[in-house]
Short mmCIF file of C-alpha atoms and ligand atoms in Angstrom, two decimals:
data_model
loop_
_atom_site.label_atom_id
_atom_site.label_comp_id
_atom_site.label_asym_id
_atom_site.label_seq_id
_atom_site.Cartn_x
_atom_site.Cartn_y
_atom_site.Cartn_z
CA MET V 239 110.53 102.53 88.68
CA GLN V 240 107.32 101.73 90.09
CA LEU V 241 105.47 104.90 89.01
CA LEU V 242 105.11 104.13 85.89
CA ASN V 243 103.93 100.68 86.73
CA GLY V 244 101.44 99.87 84.03
CA VAL V 245 101.51 103.12 82.43
CA ASP V 246 101.71 103.30 78.58
CA THR V 247 101.35 106.63 78.12
CA LEU V 248 102.96 109.49 80.39
CA ALA V 249 102.24 112.94 79.79
CA VAL V 250 104.11 115.51 81.40
CA ILE V 251 102.73 119.00 81.75
CA CYS V 252 104.01 121.97 83.14
CA ALA V 253 101.52 123.46 86.40
CA GLN V 254 102.60 127.09 86.67
CA TRP V 255 103.77 129.85 84.16
CA GLY V 256 105.90 127.73 81.62
CA ASP V 257 109.70 127.91 82.34
CA THR V 258 109.53 124.95 84.96
CA GLY V 259 112.18 122.96 83.62
CA LYS V 260 110.14 120.21 81.36
CA GLY V 261 113.16 119.30 79.18
CA LYS V 262 115.23 117.89 81.84
CA PHE V 263 111.92 115.49 82.55
CA VAL V 264 111.17 114.74 78.84
CA ASP V 265 114.76 113.44 78.12
CA TYR V 266 114.88 112.08 81.31
CA PHE V 267 111.66 109.42 80.98
CA ALA V 268 112.22 109.87 76.65
CA GLN V 269 114.71 106.94 77.86
CA TRP V 270 111.85 104.84 78.89
CA ALA V 271 109.60 106.14 75.39
CA ASP V 272 108.98 105.01 72.49
CA ILE V 273 107.24 107.96 71.03
CA ILE V 274 107.50 110.89 72.04
CA ALA V 275 104.63 114.01 71.06
CA ARG V 276 104.53 117.50 71.34
CA GLY V 277 100.49 118.77 70.97
CA THR V 278 100.12 122.02 71.85
CA GLY V 279 102.04 125.65 71.21
CA GLY V 280 104.40 126.66 69.12
CA ALA V 281 107.81 128.94 68.80
CA ASN V 282 107.27 130.47 71.71
CA ALA V 283 108.38 127.38 73.38
CA GLY V 284 112.04 127.02 74.01
CA HIS V 285 114.06 124.21 75.32
CA THR V 286 117.63 123.89 75.39
CA ILE V 287 119.29 120.14 74.24
CA LYS V 288 122.08 118.66 75.12
CA ALA V 289 124.02 116.40 72.38
CA GLY V 290 127.13 115.23 73.47
CA LYS V 291 129.33 118.28 74.61
CA GLN V 292 126.96 121.07 72.92
CA GLU V 293 123.83 122.29 74.01
CA LEU V 294 121.07 123.79 71.74
CA THR V 295 118.03 125.56 72.14
CA VAL V 296 115.49 124.44 69.80
CA HIS V 297 111.16 125.79 69.87
CA LEU V 298 109.45 123.30 67.29
CA VAL V 299 111.08 120.21 67.97
CA PRO V 300 110.60 118.46 70.61
CA SER V 301 113.23 117.64 73.11
CA GLY V 302 113.50 113.76 72.53
CA ILE V 303 114.90 114.09 69.34
CA VAL V 304 118.15 113.48 71.06
CA HIS V 305 117.22 109.97 70.83
CA ASP V 306 116.36 109.54 67.38
CA LYS V 307 119.61 107.82 66.97
CA ASP V 308 117.95 105.55 69.21
CA GLY V 309 115.16 104.74 66.81
CA LYS V 310 112.63 107.28 68.96
CA ILE V 311 109.61 108.67 66.80
CA ASN V 312 109.41 112.49 67.88
CA ILE V 313 105.74 113.60 66.48
CA ILE V 314 104.94 117.22 66.41
CA GLY V 315 101.31 117.44 66.99
CA SER V 316 97.83 118.59 65.07
CA GLY V 317 97.64 121.59 67.64
CA VAL V 318 100.93 122.72 67.17
CA VAL V 319 101.87 125.68 65.11
CA VAL V 320 104.54 125.10 63.16
CA GLU V 321 106.42 128.27 61.25
CA PRO V 322 108.22 126.21 58.90
CA HIS V 323 111.13 127.89 58.23
CA THR V 324 111.73 128.21 62.08
CA LEU V 325 111.15 124.53 62.21
CA TYR V 326 113.37 123.43 59.04
CA GLU V 327 116.47 125.65 60.68
CA GLU V 328 116.02 123.76 63.91
CA LEU V 329 116.50 120.45 61.67
CA ALA V 330 119.40 122.46 60.19
CA LEU V 331 120.83 122.82 63.25
CA ILE V 332 120.32 119.31 64.71
CA GLU V 333 121.95 117.96 62.12
CA ARG V 334 125.53 120.41 61.92
CA THR V 335 125.33 118.97 65.19
CA GLY V 336 125.50 115.41 64.70
CA MET V 337 122.42 114.54 65.49
CA THR V 338 119.61 112.99 63.68
CA TYR V 339 115.82 113.40 63.07
CA ASN V 340 115.02 110.44 60.98
CA HIS V 341 111.82 109.53 62.92
CA LEU V 342 110.50 112.87 62.86
CA MET V 343 106.94 113.17 62.17
CA ILE V 344 104.97 116.52 61.22
CA SER V 345 101.29 116.25 61.58
CA GLN V 346 99.94 116.96 58.23
CA ASP V 347 97.11 119.17 60.44
CA ALA V 348 99.42 121.14 62.49
CA LYS V 349 98.09 124.85 61.42
CA LEU V 350 100.84 126.76 59.96
CA VAL V 351 102.17 129.94 60.96
CA LEU V 352 102.41 132.87 57.83
CA PRO V 353 104.45 136.02 57.47
CA GLN V 354 101.21 138.02 58.37
CA HIS V 355 100.57 136.32 61.80
CA LEU V 356 103.93 137.82 63.04
CA VAL V 357 103.18 141.29 61.75
CA LEU V 358 99.83 140.90 63.08
CA ASP V 359 101.12 139.63 66.34
CA ARG V 360 103.75 142.52 66.92
CA VAL V 361 101.82 145.48 65.53
CA ARG V 362 98.60 144.67 68.08
CA GLU V 363 101.24 144.35 71.36
CA SER V 364 103.17 147.39 69.76
CA SER V 365 99.64 150.02 69.67
CA ALA V 366 98.28 148.07 72.42
CA GLY V 367 99.86 150.17 75.68
CA SER V 368 98.92 148.74 78.94
CA GLY V 369 96.68 146.50 76.98
CA LYS V 370 99.62 144.12 76.11
CA ILE V 371 100.05 140.95 76.89
CA GLY V 372 104.07 140.41 76.55
CA THR V 373 103.65 137.95 73.57
CA THR V 374 107.04 136.35 72.15
CA GLY V 375 105.99 138.12 68.99
CA ARG V 376 106.35 134.66 67.23
CA GLY V 377 102.69 135.11 65.51
CA ILE V 378 100.90 132.25 67.92
CA GLY V 379 97.93 133.82 68.80
CA GLN V 380 97.34 135.06 65.19
CA ALA V 381 97.99 131.43 64.04
CA TYR V 382 95.10 129.82 66.25
CA ALA V 383 93.05 132.63 65.50
CA ASP V 384 93.20 131.96 62.27
CA HIS V 385 92.26 128.08 62.65
CA VAL V 386 89.12 128.79 65.09
CA ASN V 387 87.98 131.66 62.18
CA ARG V 388 88.17 128.62 59.99
CA VAL V 389 90.65 130.57 57.72
CA GLY V 390 93.63 128.73 58.53
CA LEU V 391 96.23 126.79 56.44
CA THR V 392 97.81 123.91 57.67
CA VAL V 393 101.35 122.11 57.61
CA ASN V 394 99.95 119.99 54.47
CA ASP V 395 99.33 122.83 52.17
CA LEU V 396 102.20 122.78 51.87
CA LEU V 397 102.98 119.99 49.75
CA ASN V 398 99.28 121.10 47.47
CA PRO V 399 100.41 124.23 45.78
CA ASP V 400 97.42 125.97 43.87
CA ILE V 401 95.46 125.43 47.36
CA PHE V 402 98.11 127.10 49.42
CA VAL V 403 98.13 129.63 46.86
CA ALA V 404 94.06 130.20 47.00
CA LYS V 405 93.97 129.74 50.71
CA LEU V 406 96.73 132.09 51.21
CA ARG V 407 95.08 134.83 49.07
CA ARG V 408 91.55 134.52 50.97
CA ASN V 409 93.55 135.02 54.04
CA LEU V 410 95.75 137.45 53.19
CA GLU V 411 93.12 140.09 51.84
CA GLU V 412 91.24 139.74 55.16
CA LYS V 413 95.16 140.56 56.83
CA VAL V 414 95.35 143.38 54.76
CA ARG V 415 92.35 145.32 55.27
CA LEU V 416 92.58 145.02 58.76
CA LEU V 417 96.44 146.48 58.79
CA HIS V 418 95.25 149.40 57.00
CA GLY V 419 94.28 150.69 60.63
CA TYR V 420 97.87 150.30 61.84
CA ASP V 421 100.96 152.61 60.84
CA ARG V 422 102.59 151.96 57.66
CA GLU V 423 106.03 152.74 59.04
CA VAL V 424 105.54 150.54 61.90
CA ILE V 425 104.21 147.48 59.85
CA ARG V 426 107.46 148.16 57.47
CA GLU V 427 109.72 148.15 60.27
CA ILE V 428 108.17 144.98 61.87
CA MET V 429 108.69 143.18 58.38
CA GLN V 430 112.27 143.75 58.36
CA ASP V 431 112.64 141.02 61.26
CA PRO V 432 115.12 138.22 60.59
CA LEU V 433 112.19 135.86 60.92
CA LEU V 434 110.33 137.80 58.06
CA LYS V 435 113.20 137.03 56.08
CA ASP V 436 114.66 140.89 56.71
CA GLY V 437 112.58 142.48 54.61
CA LEU V 438 111.87 140.22 51.89
CA TYR V 439 108.18 139.35 52.48
CA TYR V 440 107.41 143.02 52.46
CA SER V 441 105.34 145.39 49.10
CA GLU V 442 104.94 149.01 49.25
CA ASP V 443 101.33 148.26 47.89
CA CYS V 444 99.48 145.47 49.86
CA PHE V 445 102.26 145.11 52.54
CA PHE V 446 102.81 141.35 51.47
CA ASP V 447 104.55 140.01 48.47
CA ILE V 448 102.67 136.75 47.75
CA ASP V 449 104.94 135.52 45.01
CA ALA V 450 108.03 135.64 48.08
CA ILE V 451 105.77 133.73 50.71
CA VAL V 452 105.18 131.17 48.00
CA SER V 453 108.05 130.20 46.92
CA THR V 454 110.23 130.42 50.31
CA TYR V 455 106.81 127.91 51.95
CA MET V 456 106.70 125.69 48.88
CA ASP V 457 110.39 125.13 49.27
CA CYS V 458 109.40 124.34 53.14
CA GLY V 459 107.47 122.06 51.52
CA VAL V 460 109.58 120.24 49.43
CA ARG V 461 112.24 120.03 52.67
CA LEU V 462 109.58 118.97 55.29
CA LYS V 463 107.84 116.96 52.95
CA ALA V 464 109.11 113.35 53.52
CA HIS V 465 108.48 114.20 57.98
CA ILE V 466 104.71 115.59 56.67
CA ARG V 467 102.51 112.15 58.04
CA ASP V 468 98.86 111.79 59.60
CA THR V 469 100.65 111.76 62.86
CA ASP V 470 97.14 111.75 64.97
CA SER V 471 95.83 108.09 63.07
CA PHE V 472 99.11 107.30 64.11
CA LEU V 473 99.02 107.67 67.84
CA ARG V 474 95.71 106.26 67.70
CA SER V 475 97.03 103.18 66.63
CA GLU V 476 99.85 103.18 68.82
CA VAL V 477 98.15 103.98 72.21
CA THR V 478 98.64 100.70 74.46
CA LYS V 479 101.30 98.97 72.21
CA LYS V 480 103.84 101.54 72.57
CA LYS V 481 105.10 103.35 75.23
CA ILE V 482 104.16 107.37 74.59
CA LEU V 483 105.08 110.16 76.10
CA LEU V 484 103.50 113.62 76.02
CA GLU V 485 105.27 116.73 76.13
CA GLY V 486 103.70 119.65 77.17
CA ALA V 487 104.41 123.35 76.22
CA GLN V 488 104.10 126.95 78.39
CA GLY V 489 101.84 125.82 81.37
CA ASN V 490 98.56 125.00 83.01
CA LEU V 491 98.35 128.64 83.92
CA LEU V 492 99.02 130.25 80.25
CA SER V 493 96.51 128.18 78.76
CA VAL V 494 93.71 130.15 77.16
CA ASP V 495 90.47 128.04 78.44
CA TYR V 496 92.05 127.50 82.32
CA GLY V 497 94.38 130.44 82.93
CA THR V 498 95.08 133.61 83.66
CA TYR V 499 93.41 135.27 80.82
CA PRO V 500 94.10 137.25 78.86
CA TYR V 501 97.23 136.80 80.15
CA VAL V 502 98.05 133.51 78.00
CA THR V 503 98.94 131.77 75.46
CA SER V 504 95.96 131.05 72.63
CA SER V 505 96.44 127.12 72.79
CA ASP V 506 95.01 125.02 75.61
CA CYS V 507 98.35 123.94 77.26
CA SER V 508 96.50 122.04 80.06
CA ILE V 509 96.27 118.18 79.76
CA SER V 510 93.33 117.89 77.73
CA GLY V 511 94.44 120.33 75.16
CA LEU V 512 97.85 118.14 74.55
CA ALA V 513 96.11 114.94 74.58
CA LYS V 514 93.47 116.50 71.59
CA GLY V 515 96.35 118.31 70.24
CA VAL V 516 98.35 114.64 69.59
CA GLY V 517 95.01 113.22 68.31
CA LEU V 518 94.26 111.48 71.49
CA PRO V 519 91.06 111.21 73.94
CA ASP V 520 91.78 112.31 77.59
CA GLY V 521 91.27 108.95 78.93
CA ALA V 522 94.34 107.17 76.49
CA VAL V 523 96.70 108.79 79.53
CA ASP V 524 97.75 106.82 82.15
CA LEU V 525 99.21 109.16 84.09
CA THR V 526 100.13 112.67 84.04
CA LEU V 527 102.83 114.50 86.25
CA GLY V 528 102.85 118.02 86.95
CA ILE V 529 105.66 119.81 86.77
CA HIS V 530 106.53 122.91 89.71
CA LYS V 531 109.25 125.34 89.81
CA ALA V 532 110.04 125.50 94.14
CA PHE V 533 110.35 127.08 96.05
CA TYR V 534 109.76 129.89 93.86
CA ILE V 535 107.73 130.63 90.83
CA THR V 536 108.25 132.44 87.51
CA ARG V 537 106.41 134.10 85.10
CA VAL V 538 107.63 136.22 81.42
CA GLY V 539 105.29 138.75 80.13
CA ALA V 540 102.49 140.76 81.61
CA GLY V 541 99.94 139.95 84.03
CA PRO V 542 98.88 139.35 87.70
CA PHE V 543 101.88 137.49 89.30
CA PRO V 544 100.73 138.38 93.57
CA THR V 545 104.13 136.88 94.95
CA GLU V 546 106.20 138.45 92.87
CA LEU V 547 109.14 140.02 94.85
CA GLY V 548 109.31 143.49 94.11
CA GLY V 549 105.26 143.80 92.79
CA GLU V 550 105.46 146.51 90.41
CA ALA V 551 108.91 147.47 90.24
CA SER V 552 110.12 144.01 89.71
CA ALA V 553 107.35 143.85 86.74
CA GLU V 554 108.38 147.02 84.86
CA TRP V 555 111.93 146.21 85.69
CA CYS V 556 111.58 143.02 83.71
CA ALA V 557 109.76 144.12 80.75
CA THR V 558 112.47 146.53 79.90
CA ALA V 559 115.94 145.40 81.17
CA ASN V 560 117.96 142.70 80.35
CA ARG V 561 120.17 140.18 81.82
CA ALA V 562 123.52 142.71 81.12
CA LEU V 563 121.91 145.65 82.60
CA GLU V 564 120.90 143.56 85.44
CA ASP V 565 124.71 142.30 86.44
CA GLU V 566 126.11 145.61 85.83
CA LEU V 567 123.68 147.60 88.05
CA TYR V 568 123.27 144.86 90.74
CA PRO V 569 126.04 142.67 90.86
CA GLU V 570 125.74 142.23 94.44
CA PHE V 571 122.01 140.60 94.97
CA ASN V 572 121.65 137.37 96.00
CA VAL V 573 118.85 134.92 97.44
CA ASN V 574 119.21 136.49 100.55
CA SER V 575 119.05 139.85 100.28
CA PRO V 576 116.96 141.93 102.44
CA THR V 577 115.06 143.83 100.17
CA ASP V 578 111.61 142.02 97.83
CA PHE V 579 113.22 143.23 94.51
CA ALA V 580 116.90 143.06 95.12
CA LYS V 581 116.26 138.80 96.44
CA GLY V 582 113.82 138.73 93.01
CA ILE V 583 116.71 139.36 91.26
CA GLY V 584 119.27 137.25 93.13
CA ILE V 585 116.73 134.60 92.46
CA ARG V 586 116.98 135.31 89.29
CA ARG V 587 120.48 134.96 88.98
CA ALA V 588 121.00 132.03 90.82
CA GLY V 589 118.23 130.39 88.60
CA ASN V 590 119.42 131.28 85.44
CA GLU V 591 116.18 132.79 84.59
CA TYR V 592 116.52 134.38 81.35
CA GLY V 593 114.28 133.48 78.64
CA ALA V 594 115.24 130.69 75.97
CA THR V 595 113.00 131.92 72.97
CA THR V 596 113.61 135.56 73.44
CA GLY V 597 115.91 136.48 76.15
CA ARG V 598 113.67 137.96 78.41
CA ILE V 599 114.54 137.93 81.90
CA ARG V 600 111.76 135.97 84.04
CA ARG V 601 109.77 137.58 86.80
CA THR V 602 110.41 135.94 90.32
CA GLY V 603 108.00 135.37 93.01
CA LEU V 604 107.56 132.90 95.97
CA PHE V 605 106.24 129.10 95.75
CA ASP V 606 102.18 129.70 95.79
CA VAL V 607 99.64 127.62 97.17
CA PRO V 608 96.33 128.97 95.85
CA ILE V 609 97.94 128.80 92.59
CA THR V 610 98.91 125.28 93.31
CA ARG V 611 95.46 123.97 94.41
CA TYR V 612 93.67 125.81 91.25
CA SER V 613 95.95 124.70 89.06
CA THR V 614 95.99 120.57 89.88
CA GLN V 615 92.38 120.73 89.62
CA PHE V 616 93.14 119.49 86.10
CA GLY V 617 95.47 117.40 86.59
CA GLY V 618 99.57 117.91 87.92
CA LYS V 619 98.44 116.10 91.84
CA LYS V 620 100.87 113.96 91.02
CA ALA V 621 103.94 116.30 90.91
CA ILE V 622 107.91 117.10 90.21
CA LEU V 623 109.33 119.92 92.00
CA THR V 624 112.80 121.06 90.09
CA LYS V 625 115.23 123.13 90.57
CA LEU V 626 115.55 123.02 94.62
CA ASP V 627 119.38 123.60 94.66
CA VAL V 628 118.31 127.09 93.25
CA LEU V 629 117.62 128.06 96.77
CA ASP V 630 120.32 125.68 98.92
CA GLU V 631 121.41 129.36 100.48
CA SER V 632 118.68 130.82 101.09
CA GLU V 633 118.03 131.39 105.09
CA GLU V 634 114.41 131.26 105.07
CA ILE V 635 111.84 130.08 102.72
CA LYS V 636 108.52 131.76 102.17
CA ILE V 637 105.35 130.17 100.97
CA CYS V 638 102.50 131.40 99.92
CA ILE V 639 99.45 129.82 102.02
CA ALA V 640 96.40 131.79 101.13
CA TYR V 641 95.50 135.25 99.48
CA GLN V 642 94.10 138.10 100.98
CA TYR V 643 91.63 140.37 98.90
CA GLU V 644 92.28 144.08 99.28
CA GLY V 645 90.18 145.09 95.49
CA PRO V 646 86.31 146.18 95.27
CA SER V 647 83.38 144.30 95.80
CA TYR V 648 83.15 141.39 93.29
CA TRP V 649 80.20 139.15 92.14
CA LEU V 650 81.46 136.37 91.06
CA ASP V 651 79.80 132.64 91.32
CA ASN V 652 76.75 133.58 93.15
CA HIS V 653 78.56 135.77 95.86
CA LEU V 654 80.26 138.79 96.67
CA LEU V 655 83.82 138.50 97.24
CA GLU V 656 85.03 141.42 99.80
CA ARG V 657 87.64 143.00 100.95
CA GLY V 658 89.45 141.34 103.85
CA ASP V 659 88.31 137.92 102.32
CA ILE V 660 90.72 135.02 102.30
CA LEU V 661 91.19 132.93 99.15
CA GLU V 662 92.70 129.17 99.30
CA VAL V 663 92.42 128.50 95.74
CA ALA V 664 93.93 131.02 93.05
CA ILE V 665 90.81 132.97 91.28
CA PRO V 666 92.57 133.37 87.87
CA ARG V 667 91.06 136.47 86.66
CA PRO V 668 92.92 140.12 86.65
CA GLU V 669 90.24 141.46 88.30
CA VAL V 670 90.75 139.66 91.22
CA MET V 671 94.22 138.62 91.37
CA ARG V 672 95.58 142.48 90.93
CA TYR V 673 94.29 142.43 94.24
CA CYS V 674 95.59 139.68 95.92
CA GLN V 675 97.82 140.09 99.49
CA PRO V 676 99.45 136.49 99.47
CA VAL V 677 99.62 135.15 102.99
CA TYR V 678 102.97 133.73 103.72
CA GLU V 679 104.06 131.86 106.16
CA THR V 680 108.18 131.23 106.40
CA LEU V 681 110.05 128.08 107.51
CA GLU V 682 113.85 127.56 108.02
CA GLY V 683 116.17 127.08 104.68
CA TRP V 684 118.61 124.15 104.54
CA MET V 685 121.42 125.94 103.72
CA GLU V 686 123.62 123.24 101.86
CA PRO V 687 124.44 122.27 98.69
CA ILE V 688 121.78 119.31 97.87
CA GLY V 689 122.83 118.84 94.51
CA HIS V 690 124.71 115.48 94.94
CA ILE V 691 121.98 113.80 97.03
CA ARG V 692 120.04 111.01 95.36
CA SER V 693 117.48 109.89 97.65
CA PHE V 694 114.44 111.41 99.77
CA ASP V 695 116.09 109.86 103.06
CA GLN V 696 119.10 111.62 102.90
CA LEU V 697 117.82 114.90 102.14
CA PRO V 698 118.38 117.67 105.46
CA LEU V 699 116.12 117.45 107.62
CA ALA V 700 114.62 121.78 107.29
CA LEU V 701 114.33 120.33 103.19
CA ARG V 702 112.11 117.41 104.12
CA LYS V 703 109.81 119.70 106.60
CA ILE V 704 109.35 122.05 103.76
CA LEU V 705 108.58 119.48 101.26
CA ASP V 706 105.74 118.13 104.01
CA PHE V 707 104.16 121.10 104.52
CA VAL V 708 103.51 121.85 100.46
CA GLU V 709 102.11 118.92 100.27
CA GLN V 710 99.92 119.34 103.01
CA LYS V 711 98.84 122.47 102.41
CA SER V 712 98.40 122.23 98.33
CA GLY V 713 97.16 118.77 98.22
CA ILE V 714 99.92 117.65 95.76
CA VAL V 715 102.30 114.15 95.97
CA VAL V 716 106.05 114.48 95.62
CA LYS V 717 107.25 112.01 93.20
CA ILE V 718 109.81 113.51 91.95
CA ILE V 719 113.01 116.23 92.88
CA SER V 720 115.35 117.44 90.73
CA VAL V 721 118.19 118.83 92.93
CA GLY V 722 120.64 120.24 89.33
CA PRO V 723 120.03 120.14 85.85
CA ASP V 724 121.94 116.77 84.72
CA ARG V 725 119.11 113.94 84.14
CA ASP V 726 121.34 111.90 87.19
CA GLN V 727 120.37 114.92 89.60
CA THR V 728 117.20 113.33 89.83
CA ILE V 729 115.45 111.90 92.88
CA VAL V 730 112.27 109.12 92.46
CA ARG V 731 110.00 108.73 95.36
CA ASP V 732 108.34 105.58 95.00
P1 IMP M 906 102.48 134.00 72.99
O1 IMP M 906 102.31 132.79 73.49
O2 IMP M 906 103.46 134.55 72.20
O3 IMP M 906 100.85 134.63 72.36
O4 IMP M 906 102.72 134.62 74.20
C1 IMP M 906 101.82 134.69 75.23
C2 IMP M 906 102.02 135.01 77.04
O5 IMP M 906 102.55 133.52 76.91
C3 IMP M 906 103.01 136.09 76.79
O6 IMP M 906 102.87 135.88 78.18
C4 IMP M 906 104.38 134.74 77.08
O7 IMP M 906 105.62 135.41 77.78
C5 IMP M 906 103.51 133.43 77.44
N1 IMP M 906 104.55 132.68 76.92
C6 IMP M 906 104.15 132.00 76.24
N2 IMP M 906 104.94 130.96 75.98
C7 IMP M 906 105.72 130.75 76.85
C8 IMP M 906 106.57 129.55 77.30
O8 IMP M 906 107.16 128.47 76.77
N3 IMP M 906 107.04 129.84 78.41
C9 IMP M 906 106.48 131.18 79.43
N4 IMP M 906 105.76 132.20 78.68
C10 IMP M 906 105.02 132.26 78.11
#
């Protein structure tokens, strides 16, 4: 593939709010790579991997693990937050499926997710009212906060019991003081969750049973020991000698530094955060490919989403409903339904937009050029477009080409933003985005199946026109498109 000529280190990141189908492309490029590494996020991510006829959902292990049997090295980098039981259970599942993980390396400097992180994440969300972020409840933000607060633990502490206990005690003291501000009953209930070992860590007098935590975490240390390594140094020594694939997690718009803050995750999931999270300088990455879902987009959790089909009604519905209820109440909704709310559900169903980690239903909206322009300013202009086949039956394709600002006057960047102003690049702040009305252009749908097509030139004319339009408006250069879930349902434009 010409695209990879001269490339030693390739990164695949999501240019939207996650869930753009990275797993397929990590699997696709893993055939080329010798090493596959993750550098951000934790068990908030979720990807489905295929092992023969079986499919399994993993959260922490890189998608490249299916190639372990071919000697490829998979790395969980130092920027990842690791809940060791979740990791161990994933490895056990992988083994039961007949796959191997002999070449898996876990960074000794990856951050540990502890029971108090999950409890605080959940208790804060449950008492946040309208300020909810809609987190995955996996303790991600709390684990990163501890790192920045300089009170975090690392995977290496699992191998040094005395140090683990001393750090844990210090960390818990602070957390227990914090938890006294919340309802004890709620905390007790949260701690009955299977991810918190069904109440095993709960103690009546000080919330946490330290002995139970120490014993289960030390047990994980013993089980994972053979895989715990200094992966940052290892990758720095291999860069330019080996083909390295960096696997992004979440997406640019969920980056704590560049995303739609505060409705973001707690790591920098842009290319900069990813490179850093595996111990490499940005300059070590030869090619970054941005994955964009097209020509609809999705987001999970709370936060502004200008092109959301059905607007607030959709956001509210997605915050509480589930797939079964949706199927029961709205079996007839499809991609051509006459109202936006119905069309949103139709697209969700056609695209199977139901979360792998939480089972939550994803909010659906239309392709958004202002967001694409913003997101690709820091990587991902060379684009992979995924899920194009989902809208095969759509009579029209509406693309948001700009926003009209409809909010109160707002001072920003030495300029007063005023009602009626047109924005061509998204400003990822809720106080602006919540007032952005999309300006759409409508193009004709292609109205035929494309899943069997393997070359750009054979794509229907109407679809090629839309691709040209999107490239021209947003500045992305489409290098690859995905026309179905299988590896070979991929068209490369060399
Ligand atoms: P957290 O990462 O669990 O703290 O959640 C913060 C926000 O990021 C929430 O809106 C989540 O829904 C979102 N989020 C986290 N991980 C993913 C992901 O892998 N895909 C999509 N959204 C995610």
